[in-house]
One Martini backbone bead per residue (centre of mass of N, CA, C, O) as a GRO file, in nm:
protein
  147
    1UNK     BB    1  -2.433  -3.020  -1.235
    2UNK     BB    2  -2.643  -3.153  -1.043
    3UNK     BB    3  -2.650  -3.246  -0.698
    4UNK     BB    4  -2.922  -3.405  -0.579
    5UNK     BB    5  -3.051  -3.187  -0.397
    6UNK     BB    6  -3.359  -3.209  -0.182
    7UNK     BB    7  -3.496  -2.983   0.075
    8UNK     BB    8  -3.800  -2.898   0.074
    9UNK     BB    9  -3.896  -3.094   0.326
   10UNK     BB   10  -3.653  -2.965   0.539
   11UNK     BB   11  -3.749  -2.709   0.626
   12UNK     BB   12  -3.689  -2.447   0.854
   13UNK     BB   13  -3.752  -2.243   1.079
   14UNK     BB   14  -3.589  -1.977   1.196
   15UNK     BB   15  -3.623  -2.047   1.500
   16UNK     BB   16  -3.497  -2.332   1.465
   17UNK     BB   17  -3.224  -2.250   1.346
   18UNK     BB   18  -3.135  -2.073   1.596
   19UNK     BB   19  -3.116  -2.337   1.788
   20UNK     BB   20  -2.882  -2.417   1.627
   21UNK     BB   21  -2.577  -2.505   1.608
   22UNK     BB   22  -2.302  -2.472   1.423
   23UNK     BB   23  -2.229  -2.773   1.445
   24UNK     BB   24  -2.497  -2.881   1.331
   25UNK     BB   25  -2.478  -2.738   1.059
   26UNK     BB   26  -2.201  -2.861   0.979
   27UNK     BB   27  -2.292  -3.154   0.979
   28UNK     BB   28  -2.482  -3.113   0.738
   29UNK     BB   29  -2.286  -2.964   0.541
   30UNK     BB   30  -2.089  -3.194   0.502
   31UNK     BB   31  -2.289  -3.382   0.357
   32UNK     BB   32  -2.377  -3.194   0.131
   33UNK     BB   33  -2.097  -3.150   0.004
   34UNK     BB   34  -2.021  -3.441  -0.052
   35UNK     BB   35  -2.259  -3.502  -0.237
   36UNK     BB   36  -2.204  -3.288  -0.445
   37UNK     BB   37  -1.923  -3.392  -0.525
   38UNK     BB   38  -1.996  -3.679  -0.603
   39UNK     BB   39  -2.193  -3.606  -0.832
   40UNK     BB   40  -1.987  -3.420  -0.995
   41UNK     BB   41  -1.783  -3.689  -1.042
   42UNK     BB   42  -1.934  -3.905  -1.229
   43UNK     BB   43  -1.833  -3.733  -1.475
   44UNK     BB   44  -1.668  -3.938  -1.590
   45UNK     BB   45  -1.635  -4.250  -1.572
   46UNK     BB   46  -1.494  -4.445  -1.296
   47UNK     BB   47  -1.323  -4.554  -1.056
   48UNK     BB   48  -1.370  -4.566  -0.724
   49UNK     BB   49  -1.087  -4.467  -0.642
   50UNK     BB   50  -1.107  -4.207  -0.816
   51UNK     BB   51  -1.345  -4.084  -0.682
   52UNK     BB   52  -1.230  -4.073  -0.398
   53UNK     BB   53  -0.985  -3.895  -0.455
   54UNK     BB   54  -1.146  -3.652  -0.569
   55UNK     BB   55  -1.324  -3.601  -0.321
   56UNK     BB   56  -1.111  -3.566  -0.101
   57UNK     BB   57  -0.972  -3.320  -0.228
   58UNK     BB   58  -1.244  -3.134  -0.204
   59UNK     BB   59  -1.327  -3.194   0.121
   60UNK     BB   60  -1.102  -3.079   0.239
   61UNK     BB   61  -1.019  -2.817   0.433
   62UNK     BB   62  -0.843  -2.659   0.231
   63UNK     BB   63  -1.061  -2.647   0.006
   64UNK     BB   64  -1.287  -2.516   0.172
   65UNK     BB   65  -1.135  -2.258   0.243
   66UNK     BB   66  -1.100  -2.166  -0.049
   67UNK     BB   67  -1.399  -2.152  -0.117
   68UNK     BB   68  -1.491  -1.939   0.092
   69UNK     BB   69  -1.306  -1.718  -0.018
   70UNK     BB   70  -1.430  -1.716  -0.313
   71UNK     BB   71  -1.734  -1.640  -0.197
   72UNK     BB   72  -1.745  -1.372  -0.028
   73UNK     BB   73  -1.862  -1.168  -0.252
   74UNK     BB   74  -2.138  -1.344  -0.295
   75UNK     BB   75  -2.227  -1.306  -0.017
   76UNK     BB   76  -2.424  -1.228   0.214
   77UNK     BB   77  -2.438  -1.091   0.516
   78UNK     BB   78  -2.580  -1.331   0.650
   79UNK     BB   79  -2.387  -1.549   0.538
   80UNK     BB   80  -2.131  -1.432   0.667
   81UNK     BB   81  -2.235  -1.468   0.958
   82UNK     BB   82  -2.254  -1.776   0.945
   83UNK     BB   83  -1.962  -1.828   0.887
   84UNK     BB   84  -1.856  -1.688   1.141
   85UNK     BB   85  -1.998  -1.864   1.347
   86UNK     BB   86  -1.862  -2.128   1.257
   87UNK     BB   87  -1.570  -2.036   1.289
   88UNK     BB   88  -1.590  -1.950   1.599
   89UNK     BB   89  -1.701  -2.254   1.692
   90UNK     BB   90  -1.461  -2.403   1.626
   91UNK     BB   91  -1.274  -2.656   1.677
   92UNK     BB   92  -1.022  -2.850   1.691
   93UNK     BB   93  -0.870  -3.017   1.459
   94UNK     BB   94  -0.672  -3.176   1.288
   95UNK     BB   95  -0.327  -3.190   1.292
   96UNK     BB   96  -0.290  -3.144   0.969
   97UNK     BB   97  -0.453  -2.878   1.049
   98UNK     BB   98  -0.491  -2.568   1.077
   99UNK     BB   99  -0.702  -2.371   1.255
  100UNK     BB  100  -0.794  -2.167   1.033
  101UNK     BB  101  -0.872  -2.369   0.818
  102UNK     BB  102  -1.082  -2.519   0.987
  103UNK     BB  103  -1.265  -2.274   1.040
  104UNK     BB  104  -1.335  -2.214   0.747
  105UNK     BB  105  -1.459  -2.489   0.680
  106UNK     BB  106  -1.680  -2.472   0.898
  107UNK     BB  107  -1.817  -2.223   0.781
  108UNK     BB  108  -1.909  -2.355   0.521
  109UNK     BB  109  -2.073  -2.587   0.646
  110UNK     BB  110  -2.270  -2.405   0.796
  111UNK     BB  111  -2.392  -2.271   0.550
  112UNK     BB  112  -2.489  -2.527   0.402
  113UNK     BB  113  -2.676  -2.623   0.627
  114UNK     BB  114  -2.855  -2.376   0.640
  115UNK     BB  115  -2.949  -2.377   0.342
  116UNK     BB  116  -3.070  -2.660   0.337
  117UNK     BB  117  -3.287  -2.577   0.577
  118UNK     BB  118  -3.394  -2.287   0.424
  119UNK     BB  119  -3.251  -2.255   0.101
  120UNK     BB  120  -3.216  -2.446  -0.168
  121UNK     BB  121  -3.179  -2.240  -0.396
  122UNK     BB  122  -2.932  -2.097  -0.273
  123UNK     BB  123  -2.757  -2.341  -0.249
  124UNK     BB  124  -2.730  -2.388  -0.554
  125UNK     BB  125  -2.594  -2.115  -0.612
  126UNK     BB  126  -2.345  -2.155  -0.434
  127UNK     BB  127  -2.244  -2.419  -0.560
  128UNK     BB  128  -2.217  -2.293  -0.851
  129UNK     BB  129  -1.977  -2.084  -0.753
  130UNK     BB  130  -1.780  -2.291  -0.733
  131UNK     BB  131  -1.453  -2.375  -0.778
  132UNK     BB  132  -1.212  -2.509  -0.916
  133UNK     BB  133  -0.929  -2.604  -0.766
  134UNK     BB  134  -0.724  -2.471  -0.975
  135UNK     BB  135  -0.854  -2.166  -0.905
  136UNK     BB  136  -0.740  -2.173  -0.623
  137UNK     BB  137  -0.612  -2.030  -0.338
  138UNK     BB  138  -0.399  -2.051  -0.107
  139UNK     BB  139  -0.324  -2.028   0.208
  140UNK     BB  140  -0.178  -1.830   0.396
  141UNK     BB  141   0.072  -1.880   0.623
  142UNK     BB  142  -0.076  -1.684   0.857
  143UNK     BB  143  -0.349  -1.688   0.762
  144UNK     BB  144  -0.639  -1.542   0.795
  145UNK     BB  145  -0.890  -1.379   0.887
  146UNK     BB  146  -1.036  -1.231   1.159
  147UNK     BB  147  -1.330  -1.192   1.367
   0.00000   0.00000   0.00000
């Protein structure tokens, strides 16, 4: 199902993108990902509470961390660098989430924000590669790889 995202008019020049902090890109990426998930959950129709529960399950940090791990082989070297920048710049997240999981989720959001503002076609390709939650592996107990 298409995500309903059309950023063609919002593209930024590379020099402008480089001026944005990873946190700013993650801020945009968070909204992009949530909208993508919301639109993808619309069918079949259900009650609002069921939509909400399904969306929250997919946009939580643990699910985003699993998504970014599943995408790693698909991403270009530049995209992996953007994920790394976002991961390394992440501040401490909510207490319910360990720091490594939060950093990985922030890396994904940073990439999605970057692609939304630079290459909407590639954004759609990356979103299309994301796996259903039941196909994703949980984060190892000791955390993931370090940058």
